[in-house]
Amino acid sequence: MHLDEVLKAELRVREQQGLYRRRFIVESPQGTEIHLRGRRCINFSSNDYLGLAAHPKVQQAFSRGIEQYGAGSGASHLVCGHMTPHHELEEALAEFTGRSRALLFSTGYQANLGIIGALIGPGDLVLEDRLNHASLLDGALLSRGRLRRYSHADTDSLASFLTASDRRQLIATDGVFSMDGDLAPLPELAELAAQKQAWLMVDDAHGFGVLGRQGRGILEHFSLSQQSVPVLMATLGKAVGVFGAFVAGSEALIETLIQKARTYIYTTALPPAAACAALESLRIVKEETWRREKLQALVKHFRRGAQSLELHLSPSETPIQTVILGDNHKVLRISQTLWERGIWVVAIRPPTVPVGTARLRITLSASHTESQVDRLLNALAELM
Ligand SMILES: *Cc1c(COP(=O)(O)O)cnc(C)c1O
């Protein structure tokens, strides 16, 4: 059969199942108010938790970076693409996370593929939470190690997969689960890892900048050290508001990644100006603790309001708040109606989340106002 015939049939099935994915064009900068599909909307879908993606100082740092270093990095880090801003950012990230060293990756997706591939090979074991981000799962598959998925946040389930063999065992988990907003039980995972001599890796994409008094992320929140969680990965495109990702850990870990991580070696370094912008943003993350305080206050305000409206929210104290509806078509319908009323909440459906758990994923930002949150609550109350 002809390519297009096969694909069209497949696409039709997706559409019927309510699984068809569409992109909507945003015609404005990111922010709590965006212009989307020709309509002004209050945005409750972004991962720009601290409101830094279009912060004037971050934008200025980007522009200055371009004036000084040009637009592109021209090569991978190991050829001639590793520039002053990249290196400064790595040093700042190591200091901020309180770790020996940090290594920049162009994206978080690549970081996860690279880390797991560099640490794990055939015959080794990768243990992952069932609800981990796709990039962690793909990293394990690509590594050719054996992947075992334990029940969500369940240390007993994890323990049943750990062995006493001397093969390498890597436990990898989201810190804040990206589609649920709950936290991994990291202290318990660290204890189990120590007992079984397994290595623990946390992907703090949604905790970095958001959790901990200074925004150092989930490890600050739980007061966990490099010793107990040797591999920390986080991204710079969410709370930091720019682009890119990094890994932080020991000298030996970082040197190993430089030698072996294929998604580090065989890809172009991110634009140097993006590193300049991330550096400025990191300074704001660290200093402006009011952003996290405001965010926490908004989360509480939203949850209190939702409770009085008897909306069924999943348990989460982070800016990721979800209403699980189950039915794909229903989630799409509600998302569409919200947009018509000037509110943007994206419909999250399988395979991003397990079958039967389609949901509205609402994200809050330090830049939201209480009255914007109230508008969302009122609209939800009418539609549910
Ligand atoms: C977004 C995300 C990534 C991927 O990061 P990018 O920089 O967007 O490629 C990895 N892990 C988690 C948990 C994420 O939410």
mmCIF file of C-alpha atoms and ligand atoms in Angstrom:
data_model
loop_
_atom_site.group_PDB
_atom_site.id
_atom_site.type_symbol
_atom_site.label_atom_id
_atom_site.label_comp_id
_atom_site.label_asym_id
_atom_site.label_seq_id
_atom_site.Cartn_x
_atom_site.Cartn_y
_atom_site.Cartn_z
ATOM 1 C CA MET A 1 0.000 0.000 0.000
ATOM 2 C CA HIS A 2 1.021 3.572 -0.678
ATOM 3 C CA LEU A 3 2.578 5.488 2.230
ATOM 4 C CA ASP A 4 -0.160 8.123 2.352
ATOM 5 C CA GLU A 5 -2.968 5.574 2.395
ATOM 6 C CA VAL A 6 -1.444 3.787 5.364
ATOM 7 C CA LEU A 7 -0.803 6.994 7.257
ATOM 8 C CA LYS A 8 -4.217 8.507 6.537
ATOM 9 C CA ALA A 9 -5.954 5.412 7.879
ATOM 10 C CA GLU A 10 -3.844 5.594 11.013
ATOM 11 C CA LEU A 11 -4.546 9.301 11.464
ATOM 12 C CA ARG A 12 -8.306 8.707 11.114
ATOM 13 C CA VAL A 13 -8.206 6.186 13.960
ATOM 14 C CA ARG A 14 -6.391 8.682 16.147
ATOM 15 C CA GLU A 15 -8.983 11.335 15.424
ATOM 16 C CA GLN A 16 -11.846 8.942 16.289
ATOM 17 C CA GLN A 17 -10.180 8.061 19.579
ATOM 18 C CA GLY A 18 -9.782 11.701 20.558
ATOM 19 C CA LEU A 19 -6.013 11.295 20.409
ATOM 20 C CA TYR A 20 -5.227 13.590 17.499
ATOM 21 C CA ARG A 21 -2.616 16.187 18.396
ATOM 22 C CA ARG A 22 -2.754 19.716 17.032
ATOM 23 C CA ARG A 23 -0.464 22.679 17.442
ATOM 24 C CA PHE A 24 -1.822 26.132 18.113
ATOM 25 C CA ILE A 25 0.132 29.195 17.171
ATOM 26 C CA VAL A 26 1.024 31.633 19.927
ATOM 27 C CA GLU A 27 1.371 35.087 18.419
ATOM 28 C CA SER A 28 2.718 36.864 21.507
ATOM 29 C CA PRO A 29 5.628 36.415 23.918
ATOM 30 C CA GLN A 30 5.123 33.830 26.656
ATOM 31 C CA GLY A 31 3.398 35.055 29.779
ATOM 32 C CA THR A 32 0.254 34.659 31.843
ATOM 33 C CA GLU A 33 -1.602 36.405 29.018
ATOM 34 C CA ILE A 34 -0.908 35.133 25.541
ATOM 35 C CA HIS A 35 -2.465 35.552 22.136
ATOM 36 C CA LEU A 36 -3.367 32.063 20.946
ATOM 37 C CA ARG A 37 -5.429 30.986 17.916
ATOM 38 C CA GLY A 38 -6.363 34.606 17.434
ATOM 39 C CA ARG A 39 -7.688 35.093 20.948
ATOM 40 C CA ARG A 40 -6.321 36.707 24.081
ATOM 41 C CA CYS A 41 -6.093 34.034 26.773
ATOM 42 C CA ILE A 42 -5.011 33.696 30.349
ATOM 43 C CA ASN A 43 -2.390 30.996 30.067
ATOM 44 C CA PHE A 44 -2.533 28.048 32.474
ATOM 45 C CA SER A 45 -0.436 25.631 30.414
ATOM 46 C CA SER A 46 3.112 26.932 30.456
ATOM 47 C CA ASN A 47 6.062 25.588 32.450
ATOM 48 C CA ASP A 48 7.344 29.152 32.887
ATOM 49 C CA TYR A 49 6.610 28.836 36.620
ATOM 50 C CA LEU A 50 8.472 31.936 37.762
ATOM 51 C CA GLY A 51 7.486 34.217 34.884
ATOM 52 C CA LEU A 52 11.039 34.520 33.547
ATOM 53 C CA ALA A 53 10.639 33.465 29.896
ATOM 54 C CA ALA A 54 9.968 37.049 28.829
ATOM 55 C CA HIS A 55 11.549 38.877 31.785
ATOM 56 C CA PRO A 56 13.183 42.133 30.535
ATOM 57 C CA LYS A 57 16.513 41.427 32.241
ATOM 58 C CA VAL A 58 16.677 37.914 30.808
ATOM 59 C CA GLN A 59 15.848 39.254 27.350
ATOM 60 C CA GLN A 60 18.533 41.934 27.662
ATOM 61 C CA ALA A 61 21.084 39.305 28.674
ATOM 62 C CA PHE A 62 20.106 37.335 25.568
ATOM 63 C CA SER A 63 20.585 40.401 23.334
ATOM 64 C CA ARG A 64 23.917 41.301 24.919
ATOM 65 C CA GLY A 65 24.981 37.682 24.464
ATOM 66 C CA ILE A 66 24.233 37.889 20.756
ATOM 67 C CA GLU A 67 26.180 41.147 20.393
ATOM 68 C CA GLN A 68 29.179 39.644 22.121
ATOM 69 C CA TYR A 69 29.136 36.026 20.905
ATOM 70 C CA GLY A 70 26.928 35.936 17.809
ATOM 71 C CA ALA A 71 23.908 33.775 17.141
ATOM 72 C CA GLY A 72 25.178 30.224 16.827
ATOM 73 C CA SER A 73 27.748 28.064 18.587
ATOM 74 C CA GLY A 74 28.972 26.600 15.307
ATOM 75 C CA ALA A 75 29.935 23.151 16.572
ATOM 76 C CA SER A 76 29.581 20.615 19.337
ATOM 77 C CA HIS A 77 31.231 21.199 22.731
ATOM 78 C CA LEU A 78 34.134 18.876 21.962
ATOM 79 C CA VAL A 79 34.979 20.488 18.627
ATOM 80 C CA CYS A 80 34.913 24.277 19.056
ATOM 81 C CA GLY A 81 31.389 25.050 20.301
ATOM 82 C CA HIS A 82 32.159 25.217 24.039
ATOM 83 C CA MET A 83 32.192 28.969 24.611
ATOM 84 C CA THR A 84 32.770 31.273 27.589
ATOM 85 C CA PRO A 85 29.040 31.680 28.445
ATOM 86 C CA HIS A 86 28.536 27.880 28.418
ATOM 87 C CA HIS A 87 31.430 27.409 30.774
ATOM 88 C CA GLU A 88 30.364 30.219 33.110
ATOM 89 C CA LEU A 89 26.866 28.802 33.245
ATOM 90 C CA GLU A 90 28.212 25.344 34.140
ATOM 91 C CA GLU A 91 30.228 26.832 36.973
ATOM 92 C CA ALA A 92 27.235 28.804 38.236
ATOM 93 C CA LEU A 93 25.030 25.694 38.112
ATOM 94 C CA ALA A 94 27.567 23.619 40.035
ATOM 95 C CA GLU A 95 27.761 26.280 42.707
ATOM 96 C CA PHE A 96 23.995 26.784 42.856
ATOM 97 C CA THR A 97 23.270 23.072 43.206
ATOM 98 C CA GLY A 98 26.143 22.609 45.671
ATOM 99 C CA ARG A 99 27.723 19.926 43.489
ATOM 100 C CA SER A 100 31.259 19.337 42.283
ATOM 101 C CA ARG A 101 30.545 20.024 38.629
ATOM 102 C CA ALA A 102 27.813 20.583 36.069
ATOM 103 C CA LEU A 103 27.567 19.819 32.359
ATOM 104 C CA LEU A 104 25.268 21.591 29.889
ATOM 105 C CA PHE A 105 23.159 19.661 27.409
ATOM 106 C CA SER A 106 21.201 21.231 24.561
ATOM 107 C CA THR A 107 17.897 19.781 25.802
ATOM 108 C CA GLY A 108 16.595 17.787 28.730
ATOM 109 C CA TYR A 109 15.489 15.035 26.399
ATOM 110 C CA GLN A 110 19.037 14.670 25.158
ATOM 111 C CA ALA A 111 20.467 14.853 28.678
ATOM 112 C CA ASN A 112 18.383 11.899 29.807
ATOM 113 C CA LEU A 113 19.271 9.795 26.768
ATOM 114 C CA GLY A 114 22.926 10.698 27.202
ATOM 115 C CA ILE A 115 23.192 10.052 30.938
ATOM 116 C CA ILE A 116 21.520 6.651 30.927
ATOM 117 C CA GLY A 117 23.388 5.564 27.793
ATOM 118 C CA ALA A 118 26.724 6.541 29.326
ATOM 119 C CA LEU A 119 26.105 4.757 32.640
ATOM 120 C CA ILE A 120 24.245 1.631 31.535
ATOM 121 C CA GLY A 121 24.937 -1.107 29.011
ATOM 122 C CA PRO A 122 23.702 -4.601 28.102
ATOM 123 C CA GLY A 123 23.199 -6.749 31.202
ATOM 124 C CA ASP A 124 22.719 -3.758 33.518
ATOM 125 C CA LEU A 125 19.424 -2.821 35.118
ATOM 126 C CA VAL A 126 17.446 0.449 34.883
ATOM 127 C CA LEU A 127 14.596 0.861 37.355
ATOM 128 C CA GLU A 128 12.065 3.540 36.559
ATOM 129 C CA ASP A 129 8.893 4.888 38.062
ATOM 130 C CA ARG A 130 5.936 3.971 35.873
ATOM 131 C CA LEU A 131 5.026 7.642 35.447
ATOM 132 C CA ASN A 132 8.488 8.881 34.472
ATOM 133 C CA HIS A 133 8.903 11.327 31.611
ATOM 134 C CA ALA A 134 9.225 9.767 28.137
ATOM 135 C CA SER A 135 12.875 10.824 27.839
ATOM 136 C CA LEU A 136 13.883 8.736 30.871
ATOM 137 C CA LEU A 137 12.067 5.711 29.477
ATOM 138 C CA ASP A 138 13.576 6.207 26.027
ATOM 139 C CA GLY A 139 17.020 6.617 27.592
ATOM 140 C CA ALA A 140 16.697 3.208 29.207
ATOM 141 C CA LEU A 141 15.473 1.575 25.983
ATOM 142 C CA LEU A 142 18.323 3.086 23.984
ATOM 143 C CA SER A 143 20.930 2.040 26.563
ATOM 144 C CA ARG A 144 20.159 -1.642 25.901
ATOM 145 C CA GLY A 145 20.089 -2.258 29.628
ATOM 146 C CA ARG A 146 17.129 -4.107 31.104
ATOM 147 C CA LEU A 147 14.265 -1.709 31.916
ATOM 148 C CA ARG A 148 11.969 -2.471 34.839
ATOM 149 C CA ARG A 149 9.129 -0.074 35.633
ATOM 150 C CA TYR A 150 8.018 -0.019 39.264
ATOM 151 C CA SER A 151 4.587 1.135 40.485
ATOM 152 C CA HIS A 152 4.304 4.872 40.914
ATOM 153 C CA ALA A 153 6.225 6.166 43.955
ATOM 154 C CA ASP A 154 6.148 2.651 45.429
ATOM 155 C CA THR A 155 9.382 1.682 47.176
ATOM 156 C CA ASP A 156 8.175 -1.883 47.842
ATOM 157 C CA SER A 157 7.580 -2.388 44.152
ATOM 158 C CA LEU A 158 11.036 -0.928 43.448
ATOM 159 C CA ALA A 159 12.679 -3.131 46.092
ATOM 160 C CA SER A 160 11.231 -6.240 44.448
ATOM 161 C CA PHE A 161 13.236 -5.472 41.283
ATOM 162 C CA LEU A 162 16.570 -4.659 42.934
ATOM 163 C CA THR A 163 19.039 -7.520 43.073
ATOM 164 C CA ALA A 164 22.134 -8.352 45.066
ATOM 165 C CA SER A 165 24.172 -8.949 41.919
ATOM 166 C CA ASP A 166 27.194 -6.832 41.132
ATOM 167 C CA ARG A 167 25.691 -5.593 37.866
ATOM 168 C CA ARG A 168 25.083 -1.879 37.627
ATOM 169 C CA GLN A 169 21.624 -0.802 38.803
ATOM 170 C CA LEU A 170 20.346 2.689 38.077
ATOM 171 C CA ILE A 171 17.159 4.000 39.683
ATOM 172 C CA ALA A 172 15.800 6.941 37.670
ATOM 173 C CA THR A 173 12.834 9.064 38.680
ATOM 174 C CA ASP A 174 11.127 12.361 37.947
ATOM 175 C CA GLY A 175 11.510 14.619 41.002
ATOM 176 C CA VAL A 176 8.175 16.369 40.467
ATOM 177 C CA PHE A 177 6.038 14.182 38.209
ATOM 178 C CA SER A 178 5.401 16.248 35.121
ATOM 179 C CA MET A 179 1.769 15.299 34.487
ATOM 180 C CA ASP A 180 0.647 14.877 38.125
ATOM 181 C CA GLY A 181 2.635 17.390 40.157
ATOM 182 C CA ASP A 182 3.364 15.051 43.059
ATOM 183 C CA LEU A 183 6.874 14.470 44.417
ATOM 184 C CA ALA A 184 8.945 11.302 44.224
ATOM 185 C CA PRO A 185 9.603 9.799 47.684
ATOM 186 C CA LEU A 186 13.273 10.698 47.308
ATOM 187 C CA PRO A 187 14.487 10.151 50.894
ATOM 188 C CA GLU A 188 13.090 6.598 50.810
ATOM 189 C CA LEU A 189 14.493 5.988 47.324
ATOM 190 C CA ALA A 190 17.908 7.212 48.477
ATOM 191 C CA GLU A 191 17.844 4.895 51.471
ATOM 192 C CA LEU A 192 16.903 1.904 49.351
ATOM 193 C CA ALA A 193 19.533 2.779 46.758
ATOM 194 C CA ALA A 194 22.200 2.916 49.474
ATOM 195 C CA GLN A 195 21.106 -0.435 50.923
ATOM 196 C CA LYS A 196 21.167 -2.169 47.545
ATOM 197 C CA GLN A 197 24.176 -0.329 46.154
ATOM 198 C CA ALA A 198 22.115 1.068 43.318
ATOM 199 C CA TRP A 199 22.726 4.488 41.760
ATOM 200 C CA LEU A 200 20.018 7.106 42.078
ATOM 201 C CA MET A 201 19.239 9.647 39.365
ATOM 202 C CA VAL A 202 16.625 12.389 39.650
ATOM 203 C CA ASP A 203 15.161 14.437 36.804
ATOM 204 C CA ASP A 204 14.214 17.719 38.454
ATOM 205 C CA ALA A 205 12.802 19.439 35.346
ATOM 206 C CA HIS A 206 9.767 20.709 37.282
ATOM 207 C CA GLY A 207 11.361 21.196 40.706
ATOM 208 C CA PHE A 208 14.419 23.217 39.749
ATOM 209 C CA GLY A 209 13.757 26.899 40.485
ATOM 210 C CA VAL A 210 10.432 26.044 42.124
ATOM 211 C CA LEU A 211 11.206 23.909 45.181
ATOM 212 C CA GLY A 212 13.421 24.800 48.113
ATOM 213 C CA ARG A 213 13.740 28.224 49.665
ATOM 214 C CA GLN A 214 16.379 29.255 47.156
ATOM 215 C CA GLY A 215 14.935 27.307 44.268
ATOM 216 C CA ARG A 216 17.680 24.690 44.196
ATOM 217 C CA GLY A 217 14.975 22.130 43.601
ATOM 218 C CA ILE A 218 13.831 18.860 45.060
ATOM 219 C CA LEU A 219 17.190 18.050 46.663
ATOM 220 C CA GLU A 220 17.093 21.303 48.620
ATOM 221 C CA HIS A 221 13.478 20.525 49.547
ATOM 222 C CA PHE A 222 14.471 17.156 51.027
ATOM 223 C CA SER A 223 18.013 18.203 52.108
ATOM 224 C CA LEU A 224 19.644 15.421 50.090
ATOM 225 C CA SER A 225 23.311 15.457 49.168
ATOM 226 C CA GLN A 226 25.353 14.500 46.115
ATOM 227 C CA GLN A 227 26.378 11.460 48.144
ATOM 228 C CA SER A 228 22.840 10.044 48.352
ATOM 229 C CA VAL A 229 21.607 11.255 44.940
ATOM 230 C CA PRO A 230 24.693 11.143 42.732
ATOM 231 C CA VAL A 231 22.979 12.091 39.452
ATOM 232 C CA LEU A 232 20.942 15.301 39.274
ATOM 233 C CA MET A 233 19.488 16.426 35.970
ATOM 234 C CA ALA A 234 17.334 19.510 35.421
ATOM 235 C CA THR A 235 16.280 21.740 32.563
ATOM 236 C CA LEU A 236 16.639 25.436 31.815
ATOM 237 C CA GLY A 237 13.518 25.759 29.672
ATOM 238 C CA LYS A 238 10.931 25.597 32.447
ATOM 239 C CA ALA A 239 11.235 27.668 35.641
ATOM 240 C CA VAL A 240 14.522 29.153 34.378
ATOM 241 C CA GLY A 241 12.558 30.306 31.337
ATOM 242 C CA VAL A 242 15.176 29.878 28.618
ATOM 243 C CA PHE A 243 16.383 26.651 26.960
ATOM 244 C CA GLY A 244 18.778 23.805 27.618
ATOM 245 C CA ALA A 245 19.486 21.390 30.427
ATOM 246 C CA PHE A 246 22.275 20.244 32.699
ATOM 247 C CA VAL A 247 23.575 17.389 34.783
ATOM 248 C CA ALA A 248 25.305 18.030 38.104
ATOM 249 C CA GLY A 249 27.386 15.612 40.125
ATOM 250 C CA SER A 250 30.874 14.392 40.844
ATOM 251 C CA GLU A 251 33.988 15.050 38.819
ATOM 252 C CA ALA A 252 34.021 11.392 37.704
ATOM 253 C CA LEU A 253 30.385 11.526 36.589
ATOM 254 C CA ILE A 254 30.863 14.671 34.509
ATOM 255 C CA GLU A 255 34.101 13.440 32.935
ATOM 256 C CA THR A 256 32.395 10.138 32.062
ATOM 257 C CA LEU A 257 29.552 11.991 30.353
ATOM 258 C CA ILE A 258 32.008 14.114 28.361
ATOM 259 C CA GLN A 259 33.690 10.909 27.152
ATOM 260 C CA LYS A 260 30.619 8.779 26.552
ATOM 261 C CA ALA A 261 27.276 10.598 26.363
ATOM 262 C CA ARG A 262 26.403 10.412 22.686
ATOM 263 C CA THR A 263 23.752 13.139 22.857
ATOM 264 C CA TYR A 264 26.413 15.425 24.323
ATOM 265 C CA ILE A 265 29.170 14.566 21.881
ATOM 266 C CA TYR A 266 27.258 14.417 18.611
ATOM 267 C CA THR A 267 25.166 17.558 18.776
ATOM 268 C CA THR A 268 25.647 21.298 18.391
ATOM 269 C CA ALA A 269 26.153 23.281 21.605
ATOM 270 C CA LEU A 270 23.256 25.553 22.449
ATOM 271 C CA PRO A 271 23.493 29.173 21.265
ATOM 272 C CA PRO A 272 25.901 31.035 23.576
ATOM 273 C CA ALA A 273 23.353 33.825 24.081
ATOM 274 C CA ALA A 274 20.918 31.266 25.524
ATOM 275 C CA ALA A 275 23.569 30.484 28.132
ATOM 276 C CA CYS A 276 23.962 34.240 28.851
ATOM 277 C CA ALA A 277 20.198 34.502 29.344
ATOM 278 C CA ALA A 278 20.059 31.410 31.563
ATOM 279 C CA LEU A 279 22.864 32.822 33.692
ATOM 280 C CA GLU A 280 20.909 36.025 34.277
ATOM 281 C CA SER A 281 17.754 34.064 34.932
ATOM 282 C CA LEU A 282 19.547 31.876 37.464
ATOM 283 C CA ARG A 283 20.528 35.004 39.378
ATOM 284 C CA ILE A 284 16.858 36.044 39.549
ATOM 285 C CA VAL A 285 15.804 32.507 40.568
ATOM 286 C CA LYS A 286 18.256 32.628 43.451
ATOM 287 C CA GLU A 287 17.610 36.166 44.674
ATOM 288 C CA GLU A 288 13.906 36.724 44.154
ATOM 289 C CA THR A 289 12.503 34.310 46.706
ATOM 290 C CA TRP A 290 9.200 36.223 46.558
ATOM 291 C CA ARG A 291 8.458 34.478 43.261
ATOM 292 C CA ARG A 292 8.362 31.068 44.952
ATOM 293 C CA GLU A 293 6.397 32.452 47.899
ATOM 294 C CA LYS A 294 3.802 33.981 45.584
ATOM 295 C CA LEU A 295 3.612 30.757 43.578
ATOM 296 C CA GLN A 296 2.962 28.744 46.741
ATOM 297 C CA ALA A 297 0.271 31.218 47.810
ATOM 298 C CA LEU A 298 -1.410 30.881 44.402
ATOM 299 C CA VAL A 299 -1.297 27.082 44.602
ATOM 300 C CA LYS A 300 -3.035 27.239 47.991
ATOM 301 C CA HIS A 301 -5.566 29.763 46.697
ATOM 302 C CA PHE A 302 -6.353 27.545 43.706
ATOM 303 C CA ARG A 303 -6.701 24.374 45.771
ATOM 304 C CA ARG A 304 -8.905 26.052 48.370
ATOM 305 C CA GLY A 305 -11.137 27.424 45.631
ATOM 306 C CA ALA A 306 -11.293 24.071 43.844
ATOM 307 C CA GLN A 307 -12.192 22.335 47.085
ATOM 308 C CA SER A 308 -15.124 24.644 47.769
ATOM 309 C CA LEU A 309 -16.340 23.952 44.215
ATOM 310 C CA GLU A 310 -15.914 20.196 44.784
ATOM 311 C CA LEU A 311 -13.575 19.817 41.834
ATOM 312 C CA HIS A 312 -11.563 16.624 42.026
ATOM 313 C CA LEU A 313 -7.939 17.666 41.976
ATOM 314 C CA SER A 314 -5.078 15.204 42.197
ATOM 315 C CA PRO A 315 -2.953 15.564 45.332
ATOM 316 C CA SER A 316 -0.182 18.051 44.543
ATOM 317 C CA GLU A 317 1.432 20.967 46.356
ATOM 318 C CA THR A 318 3.361 22.103 43.292
ATOM 319 C CA PRO A 319 2.282 24.487 40.507
ATOM 320 C CA ILE A 320 1.206 21.438 38.459
ATOM 321 C CA GLN A 321 -2.462 20.847 39.283
ATOM 322 C CA THR A 322 -4.556 18.284 37.466
ATOM 323 C CA VAL A 323 -8.202 17.424 37.048
ATOM 324 C CA ILE A 324 -8.420 13.857 35.744
ATOM 325 C CA LEU A 325 -11.505 13.336 33.601
ATOM 326 C CA GLY A 326 -10.638 10.042 31.910
ATOM 327 C CA ASP A 327 -12.444 10.525 28.627
ATOM 328 C CA ASN A 328 -10.307 11.941 25.785
ATOM 329 C CA HIS A 329 -13.200 13.623 23.979
ATOM 330 C CA LYS A 330 -14.513 15.218 27.157
ATOM 331 C CA VAL A 331 -11.122 16.715 28.020
ATOM 332 C CA LEU A 332 -10.820 18.104 24.503
ATOM 333 C CA ARG A 333 -14.307 19.596 24.694
ATOM 334 C CA ILE A 334 -13.645 21.328 28.009
ATOM 335 C CA SER A 335 -10.271 22.637 26.866
ATOM 336 C CA GLN A 336 -11.935 24.045 23.726
ATOM 337 C CA THR A 337 -14.742 25.714 25.718
ATOM 338 C CA LEU A 338 -12.242 27.237 28.125
ATOM 339 C CA TRP A 339 -10.354 28.694 25.163
ATOM 340 C CA GLU A 340 -13.579 30.214 23.845
ATOM 341 C CA ARG A 341 -13.837 31.963 27.209
ATOM 342 C CA GLY A 342 -10.281 33.245 27.035
ATOM 343 C CA ILE A 343 -8.574 30.616 29.192
ATOM 344 C CA TRP A 344 -5.907 28.270 27.894
ATOM 345 C CA VAL A 345 -5.638 24.865 29.589
ATOM 346 C CA VAL A 346 -4.275 22.165 27.329
ATOM 347 C CA ALA A 347 -5.893 18.702 27.190
ATOM 348 C CA ILE A 348 -3.364 16.018 28.116
ATOM 349 C CA ARG A 349 -4.154 12.581 26.690
ATOM 350 C CA PRO A 350 -2.475 9.180 26.230
ATOM 351 C CA PRO A 351 0.224 8.209 25.557
ATOM 352 C CA THR A 352 1.549 11.200 27.539
ATOM 353 C CA VAL A 353 -0.504 9.838 30.457
ATOM 354 C CA PRO A 354 -1.859 6.303 31.021
ATOM 355 C CA VAL A 355 -4.942 5.234 29.033
ATOM 356 C CA GLY A 356 -8.155 6.303 30.768
ATOM 357 C CA THR A 357 -6.562 9.202 32.664
ATOM 358 C CA ALA A 358 -6.914 12.069 30.172
ATOM 359 C CA ARG A 359 -6.816 15.293 32.104
ATOM 360 C CA LEU A 360 -6.680 19.033 32.300
ATOM 361 C CA ARG A 361 -3.161 19.951 33.378
ATOM 362 C CA ILE A 362 -3.281 23.373 34.973
ATOM 363 C CA THR A 363 0.001 25.103 35.695
ATOM 364 C CA LEU A 364 0.360 28.179 37.835
ATOM 365 C CA SER A 365 3.002 30.874 37.556
ATOM 366 C CA ALA A 366 4.318 33.473 39.964
ATOM 367 C CA SER A 367 3.068 36.017 37.423
ATOM 368 C CA HIS A 368 -0.582 35.019 37.749
ATOM 369 C CA THR A 369 -2.900 37.162 39.855
ATOM 370 C CA GLU A 370 -5.492 35.805 42.262
ATOM 371 C CA SER A 371 -8.233 37.220 40.085
ATOM 372 C CA GLN A 372 -6.914 35.300 37.051
ATOM 373 C CA VAL A 373 -7.000 32.122 39.126
ATOM 374 C CA ASP A 374 -10.543 32.974 40.216
ATOM 375 C CA ARG A 375 -11.592 33.358 36.589
ATOM 376 C CA LEU A 376 -10.293 29.861 35.919
ATOM 377 C CA LEU A 377 -12.094 28.462 38.960
ATOM 378 C CA ASN A 378 -15.378 30.078 37.954
ATOM 379 C CA ALA A 379 -15.114 28.745 34.429
ATOM 380 C CA LEU A 380 -14.297 25.241 35.676
ATOM 381 C CA ALA A 381 -17.221 25.364 38.092
ATOM 382 C CA GLU A 382 -19.597 26.066 35.224
ATOM 383 C CA LEU A 383 -18.188 23.452 32.858
ATOM 384 C CA MET A 384 -17.675 20.430 35.110
HETATM 385 C C1 LIG B 1 10.413 18.779 29.860
HETATM 386 C C2 LIG B 1 11.023 17.588 30.474
HETATM 387 C C3 LIG B 1 12.168 17.003 29.942
HETATM 388 C C4 LIG B 1 12.755 17.436 28.633
HETATM 389 O O1 LIG B 1 13.414 18.648 28.734
HETATM 390 P P1 LIG B 1 13.612 19.534 27.428
HETATM 391 O O2 LIG B 1 14.679 20.488 27.769
HETATM 392 O O3 LIG B 1 12.288 20.168 27.154
HETATM 393 O O4 LIG B 1 14.009 18.590 26.322
HETATM 394 C C5 LIG B 1 12.740 15.957 30.628
HETATM 395 N N1 LIG B 1 12.196 15.485 31.766
HETATM 396 C C6 LIG B 1 11.072 15.998 32.293
HETATM 397 C C7 LIG B 1 10.514 15.425 33.550
HETATM 398 C C8 LIG B 1 10.444 17.057 31.654
HETATM 399 O O5 LIG B 1 9.305 17.548 32.140
#
